[in-house]
CSV table of N, CA and C in Angstrom, one decimal:
chain,number,residue,atom,x,y,z
A,284,UNK,N,120.9,-7.8,198.3
A,284,UNK,CA,122.0,-7.5,199.2
A,284,UNK,C,122.9,-6.5,198.5
A,285,UNK,N,123.2,-5.4,199.2
A,285,UNK,CA,124.1,-4.4,198.6
A,285,UNK,C,125.5,-4.8,198.8
A,286,UNK,N,126.4,-4.2,197.9
A,286,UNK,CA,127.8,-4.4,198.1
A,286,UNK,C,128.2,-3.8,199.4
A,287,UNK,N,129.3,-4.4,200.1
A,287,UNK,CA,129.8,-3.9,201.3
A,287,UNK,C,130.2,-5.0,202.3
A,288,UNK,N,130.6,-4.6,203.5
A,288,UNK,CA,131.0,-5.5,204.5
A,288,UNK,C,129.8,-6.0,205.3
A,289,UNK,N,129.8,-7.3,205.5
A,289,UNK,CA,128.8,-7.9,206.4
A,289,UNK,C,129.5,-8.8,207.4
A,290,UNK,N,128.9,-9.2,208.4
A,290,UNK,CA,129.5,-10.1,209.4
A,290,UNK,C,128.7,-11.3,209.6
A,291,UNK,N,129.4,-12.4,209.7
A,291,UNK,CA,128.8,-13.8,209.9
A,291,UNK,C,129.1,-14.2,211.3
A,292,UNK,N,128.0,-14.4,212.1
A,292,UNK,CA,128.2,-14.7,213.5
A,292,UNK,C,127.7,-16.2,213.7
A,293,UNK,N,128.4,-16.9,214.5
A,293,UNK,CA,128.0,-18.2,215.0
A,293,UNK,C,128.1,-18.2,216.5
A,294,UNK,N,127.0,-18.5,217.2
A,294,UNK,CA,127.0,-18.5,218.7
A,294,UNK,C,126.5,-19.8,219.1
A,295,UNK,N,127.3,-20.5,219.9
A,295,UNK,CA,126.9,-21.8,220.5
A,295,UNK,C,126.5,-21.5,221.9
A,296,UNK,N,125.6,-22.4,222.4
A,296,UNK,CA,125.1,-22.3,223.8
A,296,UNK,C,124.7,-20.8,224.1
A,297,UNK,N,123.9,-20.2,223.2
A,297,UNK,CA,123.5,-18.8,223.4
A,297,UNK,C,122.7,-18.6,224.6
A,298,UNK,N,122.0,-19.6,225.1
A,298,UNK,CA,121.1,-19.5,226.3
A,298,UNK,C,121.9,-19.9,227.6
A,299,UNK,N,123.2,-20.2,227.4
A,299,UNK,CA,124.0,-20.6,228.5
A,299,UNK,C,123.4,-21.8,229.3
A,300,UNK,N,122.9,-22.8,228.6
A,300,UNK,CA,122.3,-23.9,229.3
A,300,UNK,C,123.3,-25.0,229.6
A,301,UNK,N,124.5,-24.9,229.0
A,301,UNK,CA,125.6,-25.9,229.3
A,301,UNK,C,126.6,-25.3,230.2
A,302,UNK,N,127.0,-26.0,231.2
A,302,UNK,CA,128.0,-25.5,232.1
A,302,UNK,C,129.3,-25.9,231.5
A,303,UNK,N,130.2,-24.9,231.2
A,303,UNK,CA,131.4,-25.2,230.5
A,303,UNK,C,132.6,-24.7,231.3
A,304,UNK,N,133.8,-25.2,231.0
A,304,UNK,CA,135.0,-24.8,231.6
A,304,UNK,C,135.4,-23.4,231.1
A,305,UNK,N,135.0,-23.1,229.9
A,305,UNK,CA,135.3,-21.8,229.3
A,305,UNK,C,134.1,-21.2,228.6
A,306,UNK,N,133.5,-20.2,229.1
A,306,UNK,CA,132.2,-19.6,228.6
A,306,UNK,C,132.5,-18.5,227.6
A,307,UNK,N,133.8,-18.2,227.4
A,307,UNK,CA,134.2,-17.0,226.5
A,307,UNK,C,134.5,-17.4,225.1
A,308,UNK,N,134.4,-18.7,224.8
A,308,UNK,CA,134.8,-19.1,223.4
A,308,UNK,C,133.6,-19.6,222.6
A,309,UNK,N,132.4,-19.1,222.9
A,309,UNK,CA,131.2,-19.6,222.2
A,309,UNK,C,130.7,-18.7,221.1
A,310,UNK,N,131.5,-17.7,220.7
A,310,UNK,CA,131.1,-16.8,219.6
A,310,UNK,C,132.2,-16.8,218.6
A,311,UNK,N,131.8,-16.9,217.3
A,311,UNK,CA,132.8,-16.8,216.2
A,311,UNK,C,132.2,-15.7,215.2
A,312,UNK,N,133.1,-14.8,214.8
A,312,UNK,CA,132.7,-13.7,213.9
A,312,UNK,C,133.6,-13.7,212.7
A,313,UNK,N,133.1,-13.6,211.5
A,313,UNK,CA,133.9,-13.5,210.3
A,313,UNK,C,133.3,-12.4,209.4
A,314,UNK,N,134.2,-11.5,208.9
A,314,UNK,CA,133.7,-10.5,208.0
A,314,UNK,C,133.6,-11.1,206.6
A,315,UNK,N,132.5,-10.7,205.9
A,315,UNK,CA,132.3,-11.2,204.5
A,315,UNK,C,132.1,-10.0,203.7
A,316,UNK,N,132.9,-9.8,202.6
A,316,UNK,CA,132.7,-8.7,201.7
A,316,UNK,C,131.9,-9.1,200.5
A,317,UNK,N,130.8,-8.4,200.3
A,317,UNK,CA,129.9,-8.7,199.2
A,317,UNK,C,130.2,-7.7,198.1
A,318,UNK,N,130.5,-8.2,196.9
A,318,UNK,CA,130.8,-7.3,195.7
A,318,UNK,C,129.9,-7.6,194.6
A,319,UNK,N,129.6,-6.6,193.8
A,319,UNK,CA,128.8,-6.8,192.6
A,319,UNK,C,129.3,-5.9,191.4
A,320,UNK,N,129.0,-6.4,190.2
A,320,UNK,CA,129.3,-5.6,189.1
A,320,UNK,C,128.2,-4.5,188.9
A,321,UNK,N,128.5,-3.5,188.1
A,321,UNK,CA,127.5,-2.5,187.7
A,321,UNK,C,127.8,-2.1,186.3
A,322,UNK,N,127.1,-2.6,185.3
A,322,UNK,CA,127.3,-2.4,183.9
A,322,UNK,C,126.6,-1.1,183.4
A,323,UNK,N,127.3,-0.2,182.7
A,323,UNK,CA,126.7,1.0,182.2
A,323,UNK,C,127.2,1.3,180.8
A,324,UNK,N,126.5,2.1,180.1
A,324,UNK,CA,126.9,2.7,178.8
A,324,UNK,C,126.9,4.2,179.0
A,325,UNK,N,128.0,4.8,178.8
A,325,UNK,CA,128.1,6.3,178.8
A,325,UNK,C,127.4,6.8,177.6
A,326,UNK,N,126.3,7.7,177.7
A,326,UNK,CA,125.6,8.2,176.5
A,326,UNK,C,126.6,8.9,175.5
A,327,UNK,N,127.6,9.5,176.0
A,327,UNK,CA,128.6,10.2,175.1
A,327,UNK,C,129.4,9.2,174.3
A,328,UNK,N,129.4,8.0,174.7
A,328,UNK,CA,130.2,7.0,173.9
A,328,UNK,C,129.4,6.3,172.8
A,329,UNK,N,128.1,6.6,172.8
A,329,UNK,CA,127.2,6.0,171.8
A,329,UNK,C,127.5,6.5,170.4
A,330,UNK,N,127.7,5.6,169.5
A,330,UNK,CA,128.0,6.0,168.1
A,330,UNK,C,126.7,5.9,167.3
A,331,UNK,N,126.3,7.0,166.7
A,331,UNK,CA,125.2,7.1,165.8
A,331,UNK,C,125.6,7.8,164.5
A,332,UNK,N,124.8,7.7,163.4
A,332,UNK,CA,125.2,8.5,162.2
A,332,UNK,C,125.2,10.0,162.5
A,333,UNK,N,126.1,10.6,161.8
A,333,UNK,CA,126.2,12.1,162.0
A,333,UNK,C,125.5,12.8,160.8
A,334,UNK,N,125.1,12.1,159.8
A,334,UNK,CA,124.3,12.7,158.7
A,334,UNK,C,123.0,12.0,158.6
A,335,UNK,N,122.0,12.6,158.0
A,335,UNK,CA,120.6,12.0,157.9
A,335,UNK,C,120.7,10.6,157.3
A,336,UNK,N,119.8,9.8,157.8
A,336,UNK,CA,119.7,8.4,157.3
A,336,UNK,C,118.4,8.2,156.6
A,337,UNK,N,118.3,7.1,155.8
A,337,UNK,CA,117.1,6.8,155.0
A,337,UNK,C,116.5,5.5,155.5
A,338,UNK,N,115.2,5.4,155.6
A,338,UNK,CA,114.5,4.2,156.0
A,338,UNK,C,115.1,3.0,155.2
A,339,UNK,N,115.3,1.9,155.9
A,339,UNK,CA,115.9,0.7,155.2
A,339,UNK,C,117.4,0.7,155.1
A,340,UNK,N,118.0,1.8,155.5
A,340,UNK,CA,119.5,1.9,155.4
A,340,UNK,C,120.2,1.1,156.5
A,341,UNK,N,121.4,0.6,156.2
A,341,UNK,CA,122.2,0.0,157.2
A,341,UNK,C,123.1,1.1,157.8
A,342,UNK,N,123.2,1.1,159.1
A,342,UNK,CA,124.0,2.2,159.7
A,342,UNK,C,125.0,1.6,160.7
A,343,UNK,N,126.1,2.2,161.0
A,343,UNK,CA,127.1,1.8,162.0
A,343,UNK,C,126.7,2.4,163.3
A,344,UNK,N,126.6,1.6,164.3
A,344,UNK,CA,126.3,2.1,165.7
A,344,UNK,C,127.3,1.4,166.7
A,345,UNK,N,127.4,2.0,167.8
A,345,UNK,CA,128.3,1.4,168.8
A,345,UNK,C,128.2,2.1,170.2
A,346,UNK,N,129.0,1.7,171.1
A,346,UNK,CA,129.0,2.2,172.5
A,346,UNK,C,130.2,1.6,173.2
A,347,UNK,N,130.5,2.2,174.4
A,347,UNK,CA,131.5,1.7,175.3
A,347,UNK,C,130.7,1.1,176.5
A,348,UNK,N,130.9,-0.2,176.7
A,348,UNK,CA,130.4,-0.9,177.8
A,348,UNK,C,131.4,-0.8,178.9
A,349,UNK,N,131.0,-0.4,180.1
A,349,UNK,CA,131.9,-0.3,181.3
A,349,UNK,C,131.3,-0.9,182.5
A,350,UNK,N,132.2,-1.6,183.2
A,350,UNK,CA,131.8,-2.2,184.5
A,350,UNK,C,132.3,-1.3,185.6
A,351,UNK,N,131.4,-0.4,186.2
A,351,UNK,CA,131.8,0.5,187.2
A,351,UNK,C,131.7,-0.1,188.6
A,352,UNK,N,131.4,-1.4,188.7
A,352,UNK,CA,131.2,-2.1,190.0
A,352,UNK,C,132.5,-2.5,190.6
A,353,UNK,N,132.4,-3.3,191.7
A,353,UNK,CA,133.6,-3.7,192.4
A,353,UNK,C,133.8,-5.3,192.2
A,354,UNK,N,133.1,-5.9,191.2
A,354,UNK,CA,133.2,-7.3,191.0
A,354,UNK,C,133.1,-7.5,189.5
A,355,UNK,N,133.6,-8.6,189.0
A,355,UNK,CA,133.5,-8.9,187.6
A,355,UNK,C,132.1,-9.2,187.1
A,356,UNK,N,131.8,-9.0,185.9
A,356,UNK,CA,130.5,-9.3,185.3
A,356,UNK,C,130.6,-10.4,184.2
A,357,UNK,N,129.7,-11.3,184.2
A,357,UNK,CA,129.7,-12.3,183.2
A,357,UNK,C,129.3,-11.7,181.8
A,358,UNK,N,129.6,-12.5,180.8
A,358,UNK,CA,129.2,-12.0,179.4
A,358,UNK,C,127.6,-11.8,179.4
A,359,UNK,N,127.2,-10.9,178.5
A,359,UNK,CA,125.8,-10.7,178.5
A,359,UNK,C,125.4,-10.1,177.1
A,360,UNK,N,124.1,-9.7,177.1
A,360,UNK,CA,123.6,-9.2,175.8
A,360,UNK,C,123.2,-7.7,176.0
A,361,UNK,N,123.5,-6.9,175.0
A,361,UNK,CA,123.1,-5.5,174.9
A,361,UNK,C,122.1,-5.5,173.7
A,362,UNK,N,120.9,-4.9,173.9
A,362,UNK,CA,119.9,-4.7,172.9
A,362,UNK,C,119.9,-3.3,172.4
A,363,UNK,N,119.8,-3.1,171.1
A,363,UNK,CA,119.6,-1.8,170.5
A,363,UNK,C,118.1,-1.6,170.2
A,364,UNK,N,117.6,-0.4,170.5
A,364,UNK,CA,116.3,0.0,170.2
A,364,UNK,C,116.2,1.3,169.4
A,365,UNK,N,115.2,1.5,168.6
A,365,UNK,CA,115.0,2.8,168.0
A,365,UNK,C,113.8,3.4,168.7
A,366,UNK,N,113.9,4.6,169.2
A,366,UNK,CA,112.9,5.2,170.1
A,366,UNK,C,112.7,6.7,169.7
A,367,UNK,N,111.5,7.2,170.1
A,367,UNK,CA,111.2,8.6,169.8
A,367,UNK,C,111.6,9.5,171.0
A,368,UNK,N,112.1,8.8,172.1
A,368,UNK,CA,112.6,9.5,173.3
A,368,UNK,C,113.6,8.7,174.0
A,369,UNK,N,114.1,9.2,175.1
A,369,UNK,CA,115.2,8.5,175.9
A,369,UNK,C,114.7,7.4,176.9
A,370,UNK,N,113.4,7.1,176.8
A,370,UNK,CA,112.8,6.2,177.7
A,370,UNK,C,112.5,4.9,177.0
A,371,UNK,N,113.0,3.7,177.5
A,371,UNK,CA,112.8,2.5,176.9
A,371,UNK,C,111.4,2.0,177.4
A,372,UNK,N,110.5,1.8,176.4
A,372,UNK,CA,109.2,1.2,176.7
A,372,UNK,C,108.7,0.4,175.5
A,373,UNK,N,107.4,-0.1,175.6
A,373,UNK,CA,106.9,-1.0,174.6
A,373,UNK,C,106.7,-0.4,173.3
A,374,UNK,N,106.7,1.0,173.2
A,374,UNK,CA,106.5,1.6,171.9
A,374,UNK,C,107.8,1.6,171.0
A,375,UNK,N,109.0,1.3,171.7
A,375,UNK,CA,110.2,1.3,171.0
A,375,UNK,C,110.4,0.1,170.1
A,376,UNK,N,111.2,0.2,169.0
A,376,UNK,CA,111.4,-0.9,168.1
A,376,UNK,C,112.8,-1.5,168.3
A,377,UNK,N,112.8,-2.8,168.6
A,377,UNK,CA,114.0,-3.6,168.7
A,377,UNK,C,114.7,-3.6,167.4
A,378,UNK,N,116.1,-3.3,167.4
A,378,UNK,CA,116.9,-3.3,166.2
A,378,UNK,C,117.8,-4.5,166.1
A,379,UNK,N,118.6,-4.8,167.2
A,379,UNK,CA,119.6,-5.9,167.1
A,379,UNK,C,120.1,-6.2,168.5
A,380,UNK,N,120.8,-7.3,168.6
A,380,UNK,CA,121.5,-7.7,169.8
A,380,UNK,C,123.0,-7.6,169.6
A,381,UNK,N,123.7,-7.4,170.7
A,381,UNK,CA,125.2,-7.4,170.7
A,381,UNK,C,125.6,-8.2,171.9
A,382,UNK,N,126.6,-9.0,171.8
A,382,UNK,CA,127.1,-9.8,172.9
A,382,UNK,C,128.4,-9.1,173.4
A,383,UNK,N,128.4,-8.9,174.7
A,383,UNK,CA,129.5,-8.3,175.4
A,383,UNK,C,130.2,-9.4,176.2
A,384,UNK,N,131.5,-9.5,176.1
A,384,UNK,CA,132.3,-10.5,176.8
A,384,UNK,C,132.3,-10.1,178.3
A,385,UNK,N,132.7,-11.0,179.1
A,385,UNK,CA,132.8,-10.7,180.6
A,385,UNK,C,133.8,-9.5,180.8
A,386,UNK,N,133.4,-8.7,181.8
A,386,UNK,CA,134.2,-7.5,182.1
A,386,UNK,C,134.6,-7.6,183.6
A,387,UNK,N,135.9,-7.4,183.9
A,387,UNK,CA,136.4,-7.3,185.3
A,387,UNK,C,136.0,-6.0,185.8
A,388,UNK,N,136.0,-5.9,187.1
A,388,UNK,CA,135.7,-4.6,187.8
A,388,UNK,C,136.6,-3.5,187.2
A,389,UNK,N,136.0,-2.4,186.8
A,389,UNK,CA,136.7,-1.2,186.3
A,389,UNK,C,137.0,-1.3,184.8
A,390,UNK,N,136.8,-2.4,184.2
A,390,UNK,CA,137.1,-2.6,182.8
A,390,UNK,C,136.0,-2.1,181.8
A,391,UNK,N,136.4,-1.8,180.6
A,391,UNK,CA,135.5,-1.3,179.6
A,391,UNK,C,135.9,-1.9,178.2
A,392,UNK,N,134.9,-1.9,177.3
A,392,UNK,CA,135.2,-2.4,176.0
A,392,UNK,C,134.4,-1.6,175.0
A,393,UNK,N,134.9,-1.3,173.8
A,393,UNK,CA,134.2,-0.6,172.8
A,393,UNK,C,133.6,-1.6,171.8
A,394,UNK,N,132.3,-1.4,171.6
A,394,UNK,CA,131.5,-2.3,170.7
A,394,UNK,C,130.9,-1.6,169.5
A,395,UNK,N,131.0,-2.2,168.4
A,395,UNK,CA,130.4,-1.6,167.2
A,395,UNK,C,129.6,-2.6,166.4
A,396,UNK,N,128.6,-2.2,165.7
A,396,UNK,CA,127.8,-3.1,164.9
A,396,UNK,C,127.2,-2.4,163.7
A,397,UNK,N,126.8,-3.1,162.7
A,397,UNK,CA,126.1,-2.5,161.6
A,397,UNK,C,124.6,-3.1,161.7
A,398,UNK,N,123.7,-2.2,161.8
A,398,UNK,CA,122.3,-2.6,161.9
A,398,UNK,C,121.5,-2.0,160.7
A,399,UNK,N,120.4,-2.6,160.4
A,399,UNK,CA,119.5,-2.1,159.3
A,399,UNK,C,118.2,-1.5,159.9
A,400,UNK,N,117.9,-0.3,159.5
A,400,UNK,CA,116.7,0.3,159.9
A,400,UNK,C,115.5,-0.2,159.2
A,401,UNK,N,114.3,-0.2,159.8
A,401,UNK,CA,113.1,-0.6,159.1
A,401,UNK,C,112.8,0.3,157.9
A,402,UNK,N,112.2,-0.3,156.9
A,402,UNK,CA,111.8,0.5,155.7
A,402,UNK,C,110.6,1.3,156.0
A,403,UNK,N,109.9,1.1,157.1
A,403,UNK,CA,108.7,1.8,157.4
A,403,UNK,C,108.8,2.9,158.4
A,404,UNK,N,110.0,3.3,158.8
A,404,UNK,CA,110.1,4.4,159.8
A,404,UNK,C,109.9,5.7,159.1
A,405,UNK,N,109.2,6.6,159.8
A,405,UNK,CA,108.9,7.9,159.3
A,405,UNK,C,110.1,8.9,159.5
A,406,UNK,N,110.1,10.0,158.8
A,406,UNK,CA,111.2,11.0,158.9
A,406,UNK,C,111.1,11.6,160.3
A,407,UNK,N,112.2,12.0,160.9
A,407,UNK,CA,112.2,12.6,162.2
A,407,UNK,C,113.5,12.3,162.9
A,408,UNK,N,113.5,12.9,164.1
A,408,UNK,CA,114.6,12.6,165.1
A,408,UNK,C,114.3,11.4,165.9
A,409,UNK,N,115.3,10.5,166.0
A,409,UNK,CA,115.1,9.2,166.8
A,409,UNK,C,116.3,9.1,167.7
A,410,UNK,N,116.1,8.2,168.7
A,410,UNK,CA,117.2,7.9,169.7
A,410,UNK,C,117.6,6.5,169.5
A,411,UNK,N,118.9,6.2,169.5
A,411,UNK,CA,119.4,4.9,169.6
A,411,UNK,C,119.5,4.6,171.1
A,412,UNK,N,118.7,3.6,171.6
A,412,UNK,CA,118.8,3.2,172.9
A,412,UNK,C,119.7,2.0,173.0
A,413,UNK,N,120.5,1.9,174.0
A,413,UNK,CA,121.3,0.7,174.3
A,413,UNK,C,120.9,0.2,175.7
A,414,UNK,N,120.6,-1.0,175.7
A,414,UNK,CA,120.2,-1.6,177.0
A,414,UNK,C,121.2,-2.7,177.3
A,415,UNK,N,122.2,-2.4,178.1
A,415,UNK,CA,123.3,-3.3,178.5
A,415,UNK,C,122.7,-4.3,179.5
A,416,UNK,N,123.2,-5.5,179.5
A,416,UNK,CA,122.7,-6.6,180.4
A,416,UNK,C,121.2,-6.7,180.3
A,417,UNK,N,120.7,-6.7,179.1
A,417,UNK,CA,119.3,-6.7,178.8
A,417,UNK,C,118.6,-8.0,179.3
A,418,UNK,N,119.3,-9.1,179.4
A,418,UNK,CA,118.7,-10.3,179.9
A,418,UNK,C,119.0,-10.6,181.4
A,419,UNK,N,119.5,-9.6,182.1
A,419,UNK,CA,119.8,-9.6,183.5
A,419,UNK,C,120.7,-10.8,183.9
A,420,UNK,N,121.7,-11.0,183.1
A,420,UNK,CA,122.7,-12.1,183.3
A,420,UNK,C,123.5,-11.8,184.6
A,421,UNK,N,123.9,-10.6,184.8
A,421,UNK,CA,124.7,-10.2,186.0
A,421,UNK,C,123.7,-9.6,187.0
A,422,UNK,N,123.9,-10.0,188.3
A,422,UNK,CA,123.2,-9.4,189.4
A,422,UNK,C,124.0,-8.2,189.8
A,423,UNK,N,123.5,-7.0,189.5
A,423,UNK,CA,124.3,-5.8,189.6
A,423,UNK,C,123.9,-5.0,190.9
A,424,UNK,N,124.9,-4.1,191.3
A,424,UNK,CA,124.6,-3.2,192.4
A,424,UNK,C,123.5,-2.2,192.1
A,425,UNK,N,123.4,-1.9,190.8
A,425,UNK,CA,122.4,-0.9,190.4
A,425,UNK,C,121.8,-1.5,189.1
A,426,UNK,N,120.5,-2.0,189.1
A,426,UNK,CA,119.9,-2.5,187.9
A,426,UNK,C,119.1,-1.4,187.1
A,427,UNK,N,119.1,-0.2,187.7
A,427,UNK,CA,118.3,0.8,187.0
A,427,UNK,C,119.1,1.7,186.1
A,428,UNK,N,120.3,1.5,185.9
A,428,UNK,CA,121.1,2.4,185.0
A,428,UNK,C,121.7,1.7,183.8
A,429,UNK,N,120.9,0.7,183.2
A,429,UNK,CA,121.3,-0.1,182.1
A,429,UNK,C,120.9,0.5,180.7
A,430,UNK,N,120.1,1.5,180.7
A,430,UNK,CA,119.7,2.1,179.4
A,430,UNK,C,120.2,3.5,179.2
A,431,UNK,N,120.9,3.7,178.0
A,431,UNK,CA,121.4,5.0,177.6
A,431,UNK,C,120.9,5.2,176.2
A,432,UNK,N,120.9,6.5,175.8
A,432,UNK,CA,120.5,6.8,174.4
A,432,UNK,C,121.2,8.0,173.9
A,433,UNK,N,121.1,8.1,172.5
A,433,UNK,CA,121.7,9.3,171.8
A,433,UNK,C,120.8,9.6,170.6
A,434,UNK,N,120.6,10.8,170.3
A,434,UNK,CA,119.7,11.2,169.2
A,434,UNK,C,120.4,11.2,167.9
A,435,UNK,N,119.7,10.9,166.8
A,435,UNK,CA,120.1,11.0,165.4
A,435,UNK,C,118.9,11.2,164.5
A,436,UNK,N,119.1,11.7,163.3
A,436,UNK,CA,118.0,11.8,162.4
A,436,UNK,C,118.3,11.4,161.0
């Protein structure tokens, strides 16, 4: 169900089988507003090392989590992955979890962590992928915009 206005109708005696003194009061209508959060990470907010890193090294990473939806979001988990591209798939390596507190509609929070890279990664350019709401704790208006990434080497 998408965010927006919906209407709840109750109709009694819809087939007009009962003879009533007032036939105009058999319908009740109420507007219901459906709201949902929408959690995102702006790729420009992702913090990655600015100088080359070494396999096995601990690095500081981070991001800004933002709820661009029209309802609050419960706390959830962001997962960090090391990837050779900007697409999260089974070839990417999980690095760490981060817990994000609940966010009201329009709110954001800056998150930072120190993570350790595998000692077996090869030289090259990699992407730090952040997958916000990785366990689908929040039912969002858009579930397809939870992964963002930024390159580093």
